[in-house]
């Protein structure tokens, strides 16, 4: 009889045996960012060099995932010495191979005993940099797919849902809806078929958390999706990935094929009666498709325009069938919760926001990159400890969270705990995890204008307030940054914010005014300076020599 | 005794004079109006200069040229109440139909492409056109809006009577854009 | 078969079937809720947002044309907030296109024009957009003047849902959205248009009209729509 | 000779498009996937191909047009030989991405989203290419220009465009 546990066990043992042959393991980051910085060439240079020195039996050179310190790419990780090299070039290969077993190459060495690495806690990005994303064996040897087998063999769907509910996991796509509750609703809904959709349409500028999960841990994502499908009783699923992420598409398709081969996807999964078919769908460049009803329309092959809810996708989603939609990071948490238990997960984070959150830390901050921290970590810890503070001796001005529908958080809230409620209380939101740091050279009116330009051109055009309102808001902000606006324009801008926020059909329009509202709340004096004094305090906006009015 | 009569005025920017015609259609009530108000400036009467201290000015037409712009600013400065009279003043209406095309296109069409002898775009005498035709309120503050093309005589009489009686007219049920 | 529910609209006790929308029930009780994209006989899309109402206990405003009534619901249709939003939405429509009522074929019979009166819009505070839009006169009997289009998609829906031709759809997106025939080719060349005129008659403004009609001359007839819907549902 | 190679090349394109549709069972929901293939095969959404796809998938022409013009990824016109993508993500924007874009627009005499008349260069903007620590970023035929200055990019684009006129 076929026993999937045995098969996984066999792969696990083989892997250990294989890895045990080597004294040194060299992982070259093959994440999208390092690949852009030519890490593939670094990989082949290291292979050639190892061979040339006759060390191919002593050290293994493999592709690995991202270490998060993107600013230092391409990165190379050495094990078991736990050495991290940054900005590695192909011609560094000789020195790296030569130094194995001895002192690390000083000019490339990046310390890992600093807050950037020590203050993080990794669940979604567990084993970062050490798993070859293109090999299912790596994931299995690291304990992968055991949670799926546990769920299938030892738990009923209801028990799985209870476990997720008790863990306190909330949707990582932005709104923070309780995942267990969503699963329960879909499980209860009736339908000939049910669908699971993984939302990988990560569209916020400055956000690449989900890309890193899809690129680095495709199997962790698949495992979460399959467990979700089992829990809600879905037989079909789609992974919707934005067109801008070809590497993610490639790796997910490969991962799906590998999982099918191991009977972890398809019919009678792992010898049980559970069938689940999963396909990748590629987006085509429309931010609004991150909204769940628009995403559904897009998978159906239509214009990605949202429709009013209710009915919610949980009752009537893809082709009218009950549909579970969760974001990439949400699904990537599932395996760990099933493996370690809901009590463990619920012990991390704050009272209402459990677990960790991955952020893409960018802007004017020393250590740009991907970080994963427990919910409740303060902005100050993230920016000044983990992120290494503001470079060039500049002063911190604001942290922008939540993408185009988020807000700018000023200095007085640096000790704010990063969780769903706290961010909302200062007029921003968690969003998907973009965290852009701005220093004192940033004009906040100009920042608001930037986000409105984004929302205006990404508006689908279906509902009036978003289609027309965002265009007017952008025009007024443009006038302000040119010193051509009046205080009446500012009043009109605030009225537009009110209408667009409360009357728009979907989240895009409803949140589009947030960048304006939050900058008006904390930096109103900058607006006034532009309008009344024709001065841009940050020196960014250029006015005509002669004031227009 | 001679009670002080209210000083009212009318001006005409870029419009067709239809609103003024409609105003005249209040017929014999003009006489009643004349008892309580003086028409101190209007295209209908012979005054060269817009006077100071006007109580109510009815404005017909949109703001289309540099001359319109100067005129309306001057009028605003010397009027207590400004009434946008008719669709051209309220919305831009027919004159604003050139807006999507831009000034150059229509000037070329009117002066160069119509097969005139010695075609040229006038640059003296004729005031310079603004890039965009605007409703009056886009340029100066407006107190009362009377849409309609043209507004009915009844409506206009009501507006003037109410203002002279010291009340702001409520026109929501009386008139709208177009008809 | 369906269940009767009781609810309150503007503090008045009303009843309806549970599969009816708030709009259906309000109309049965002569309670006016403004609508623009909605048309009886076509699917509801909730795009124009004019029928937004407040429902006690719901943190967001909801579209009366899509949300079904429920037992004990308390609906408010005329709050100050809603009135303010409706005025702004109508203003947005006027500012977005080129609506010159005085020279329009449906002057006096236009739904946008009368909506302005109804919600109390007497002038447009928002700046006008003055977009450069196209006019297609190639069809032998009809004209589309996109300057007057408010993107309600009634034409798209009637052509798809009732006529079954799907000649119309939306092209572009955001503020650049526009209605198109086929591959954005001339209407007169359309291999799919049956010339049925349904789109012309459901159009709320003067964007679609019959050739040869002058200012104020175009009257739209929509009596056919509920009838056709009913007859087709029977089949 | 030349004609026959052209035809066979064309045949290959149609075969690719057909293969995508077949893989999805000629279902209407395969439209976006098929348009991706059309764009890969033709470099843009060729009108004849759109008609073909509409017919094969039994989708109304207007819906095909609606979908094709809704998504940014699809181009309705032939693209240039080279392409330049300027990132306008948040980090790039606050570090001067828009000035980089302006410099390129000026140097190449082309607006974002357009192609030069000689078909040498298409200028595109991206919402975020995810290289925020290199901001501002521009991509020249997929080669990354990091911490780009207006002068540098103008020179780079100038090489491509000058190449043509000389």
PDB file of N, CA and C in Angstrom, chain C residues 109-144:
ATOM      1  N   UNK C 109     -35.862  66.173 -21.479  1.00  0.00           N
ATOM      2  CA  UNK C 109     -36.258  64.771 -21.253  1.00  0.00           C
ATOM      3  C   UNK C 109     -35.076  63.940 -20.776  1.00  0.00           C
ATOM      4  N   UNK C 110     -34.042  64.607 -20.335  1.00  0.00           N
ATOM      5  CA  UNK C 110     -32.805  63.915 -19.992  1.00  0.00           C
ATOM      6  C   UNK C 110     -32.804  63.530 -18.517  1.00  0.00           C
ATOM      7  N   UNK C 111     -32.384  62.323 -18.232  1.00  0.00           N
ATOM      8  CA  UNK C 111     -32.379  61.876 -16.836  1.00  0.00           C
ATOM      9  C   UNK C 111     -31.299  62.574 -16.008  1.00  0.00           C
ATOM     10  N   UNK C 112     -30.187  62.893 -16.652  1.00  0.00           N
ATOM     11  CA  UNK C 112     -29.131  63.594 -15.917  1.00  0.00           C
ATOM     12  C   UNK C 112     -29.579  65.010 -15.576  1.00  0.00           C
ATOM     13  N   UNK C 113     -30.177  65.657 -16.572  1.00  0.00           N
ATOM     14  CA  UNK C 113     -30.669  67.019 -16.384  1.00  0.00           C
ATOM     15  C   UNK C 113     -31.712  67.083 -15.266  1.00  0.00           C
ATOM     16  N   UNK C 114     -32.660  66.135 -15.291  1.00  0.00           N
ATOM     17  CA  UNK C 114     -33.688  66.199 -14.258  1.00  0.00           C
ATOM     18  C   UNK C 114     -33.141  65.759 -12.906  1.00  0.00           C
ATOM     19  N   UNK C 115     -32.119  64.891 -12.936  1.00  0.00           N
ATOM     20  CA  UNK C 115     -31.498  64.496 -11.666  1.00  0.00           C
ATOM     21  C   UNK C 115     -30.844  65.699 -10.989  1.00  0.00           C
ATOM     22  N   UNK C 116     -30.228  66.551 -11.802  1.00  0.00           N
ATOM     23  CA  UNK C 116     -29.604  67.756 -11.246  1.00  0.00           C
ATOM     24  C   UNK C 116     -30.655  68.572 -10.509  1.00  0.00           C
ATOM     25  N   UNK C 117     -31.819  68.741 -11.142  1.00  0.00           N
ATOM     26  CA  UNK C 117     -32.896  69.484 -10.499  1.00  0.00           C
ATOM     27  C   UNK C 117     -33.356  68.783  -9.237  1.00  0.00           C
ATOM     28  N   UNK C 118     -33.494  67.498  -9.354  1.00  0.00           N
ATOM     29  CA  UNK C 118     -34.036  66.713  -8.247  1.00  0.00           C
ATOM     30  C   UNK C 118     -33.155  66.748  -6.996  1.00  0.00           C
ATOM     31  N   UNK C 119     -31.835  66.626  -7.185  1.00  0.00           N
ATOM     32  CA  UNK C 119     -30.959  66.613  -6.001  1.00  0.00           C
ATOM     33  C   UNK C 119     -30.469  68.017  -5.647  1.00  0.00           C
ATOM     34  N   UNK C 120     -30.905  69.006  -6.427  1.00  0.00           N
ATOM     35  CA  UNK C 120     -30.586  70.384  -6.067  1.00  0.00           C
ATOM     36  C   UNK C 120     -29.231  70.881  -6.534  1.00  0.00           C
ATOM     37  N   UNK C 121     -28.809  70.430  -7.712  1.00  0.00           N
ATOM     38  CA  UNK C 121     -27.556  70.950  -8.278  1.00  0.00           C
ATOM     39  C   UNK C 121     -27.892  72.093  -9.221  1.00  0.00           C
ATOM     40  N   UNK C 122     -27.468  73.314  -8.853  1.00  0.00           N
ATOM     41  CA  UNK C 122     -27.783  74.479  -9.682  1.00  0.00           C
ATOM     42  C   UNK C 122     -26.556  75.028 -10.381  1.00  0.00           C
ATOM     43  N   UNK C 123     -25.424  74.577  -9.942  1.00  0.00           N
ATOM     44  CA  UNK C 123     -24.194  74.909 -10.652  1.00  0.00           C
ATOM     45  C   UNK C 123     -23.144  73.879 -10.254  1.00  0.00           C
ATOM     46  N   UNK C 124     -22.081  73.829 -11.026  1.00  0.00           N
ATOM     47  CA  UNK C 124     -21.065  72.796 -10.792  1.00  0.00           C
ATOM     48  C   UNK C 124     -19.848  73.464 -10.159  1.00  0.00           C
ATOM     49  N   UNK C 125     -19.594  73.122  -8.875  1.00  0.00           N
ATOM     50  CA  UNK C 125     -18.441  73.747  -8.221  1.00  0.00           C
ATOM     51  C   UNK C 125     -17.120  73.140  -8.706  1.00  0.00           C
ATOM     52  N   UNK C 126     -17.191  71.877  -9.130  1.00  0.00           N
ATOM     53  CA  UNK C 126     -15.966  71.229  -9.607  1.00  0.00           C
ATOM     54  C   UNK C 126     -15.565  71.826 -10.951  1.00  0.00           C
ATOM     55  N   UNK C 127     -14.269  71.909 -11.219  1.00  0.00           N
ATOM     56  CA  UNK C 127     -13.869  72.401 -12.539  1.00  0.00           C
ATOM     57  C   UNK C 127     -14.301  71.419 -13.634  1.00  0.00           C
ATOM     58  N   UNK C 128     -14.617  71.949 -14.793  1.00  0.00           N
ATOM     59  CA  UNK C 128     -15.004  71.082 -15.903  1.00  0.00           C
ATOM     60  C   UNK C 128     -13.771  70.409 -16.496  1.00  0.00           C
ATOM     61  N   UNK C 129     -13.977  69.187 -16.926  1.00  0.00           N
ATOM     62  CA  UNK C 129     -12.871  68.426 -17.488  1.00  0.00           C
ATOM     63  C   UNK C 129     -12.607  68.727 -18.959  1.00  0.00           C
ATOM     64  N   UNK C 130     -13.656  69.102 -19.670  1.00  0.00           N
ATOM     65  CA  UNK C 130     -13.559  69.404 -21.109  1.00  0.00           C
ATOM     66  C   UNK C 130     -12.835  68.332 -21.916  1.00  0.00           C
ATOM     67  N   UNK C 131     -13.235  67.086 -21.785  1.00  0.00           N
ATOM     68  CA  UNK C 131     -12.503  66.044 -22.516  1.00  0.00           C
ATOM     69  C   UNK C 131     -12.786  66.135 -24.022  1.00  0.00           C
ATOM     70  N   UNK C 132     -11.806  65.712 -24.800  1.00  0.00           N
ATOM     71  CA  UNK C 132     -12.007  65.652 -26.245  1.00  0.00           C
ATOM     72  C   UNK C 132     -12.541  64.258 -26.567  1.00  0.00           C
ATOM     73  N   UNK C 133     -13.832  64.183 -26.847  1.00  0.00           N
ATOM     74  CA  UNK C 133     -14.437  62.870 -27.082  1.00  0.00           C
ATOM     75  C   UNK C 133     -15.004  62.782 -28.489  1.00  0.00           C
ATOM     76  N   UNK C 134     -15.257  61.565 -28.916  1.00  0.00           N
ATOM     77  CA  UNK C 134     -15.647  61.365 -30.304  1.00  0.00           C
ATOM     78  C   UNK C 134     -17.156  61.216 -30.478  1.00  0.00           C
ATOM     79  N   UNK C 135     -17.555  61.377 -31.698  1.00  0.00           N
ATOM     80  CA  UNK C 135     -18.948  61.286 -32.103  1.00  0.00           C
ATOM     81  C   UNK C 135     -18.948  60.353 -33.307  1.00  0.00           C
ATOM     82  N   UNK C 136     -19.844  59.383 -33.324  1.00  0.00           N
ATOM     83  CA  UNK C 136     -19.868  58.436 -34.433  1.00  0.00           C
ATOM     84  C   UNK C 136     -21.227  58.528 -35.123  1.00  0.00           C
ATOM     85  N   UNK C 137     -21.206  59.003 -36.349  1.00  0.00           N
ATOM     86  CA  UNK C 137     -22.467  59.194 -37.078  1.00  0.00           C
ATOM     87  C   UNK C 137     -22.578  58.216 -38.241  1.00  0.00           C
ATOM     88  N   UNK C 138     -21.765  57.156 -38.192  1.00  0.00           N
ATOM     89  CA  UNK C 138     -21.707  56.272 -39.367  1.00  0.00           C
ATOM     90  C   UNK C 138     -22.902  55.331 -39.476  1.00  0.00           C
ATOM     91  N   UNK C 139     -23.608  55.138 -38.379  1.00  0.00           N
ATOM     92  CA  UNK C 139     -24.773  54.252 -38.462  1.00  0.00           C
ATOM     93  C   UNK C 139     -25.862  54.958 -39.259  1.00  0.00           C
ATOM     94  N   UNK C 140     -26.595  54.209 -40.054  1.00  0.00           N
ATOM     95  CA  UNK C 140     -27.563  54.894 -40.926  1.00  0.00           C
ATOM     96  C   UNK C 140     -28.725  55.519 -40.170  1.00  0.00           C
ATOM     97  N   UNK C 141     -29.024  55.020 -38.980  1.00  0.00           N
ATOM     98  CA  UNK C 141     -30.178  55.563 -38.268  1.00  0.00           C
ATOM     99  C   UNK C 141     -29.864  56.219 -36.927  1.00  0.00           C
ATOM    100  N   UNK C 142     -28.711  55.862 -36.350  1.00  0.00           N
ATOM    101  CA  UNK C 142     -28.438  56.358 -34.992  1.00  0.00           C
ATOM    102  C   UNK C 142     -27.090  57.055 -34.904  1.00  0.00           C
ATOM    103  N   UNK C 143     -26.947  57.814 -33.821  1.00  0.00           N
ATOM    104  CA  UNK C 143     -25.690  58.523 -33.558  1.00  0.00           C
ATOM    105  C   UNK C 143     -25.263  58.246 -32.108  1.00  0.00           C
ATOM    106  N   UNK C 144     -23.963  58.086 -31.896  1.00  0.00           N
ATOM    107  CA  UNK C 144     -23.442  58.088 -30.525  1.00  0.00           C
ATOM    108  C   UNK C 144     -22.565  59.322 -30.359  1.00  0.00           C
TER     109      UNK C 144
END
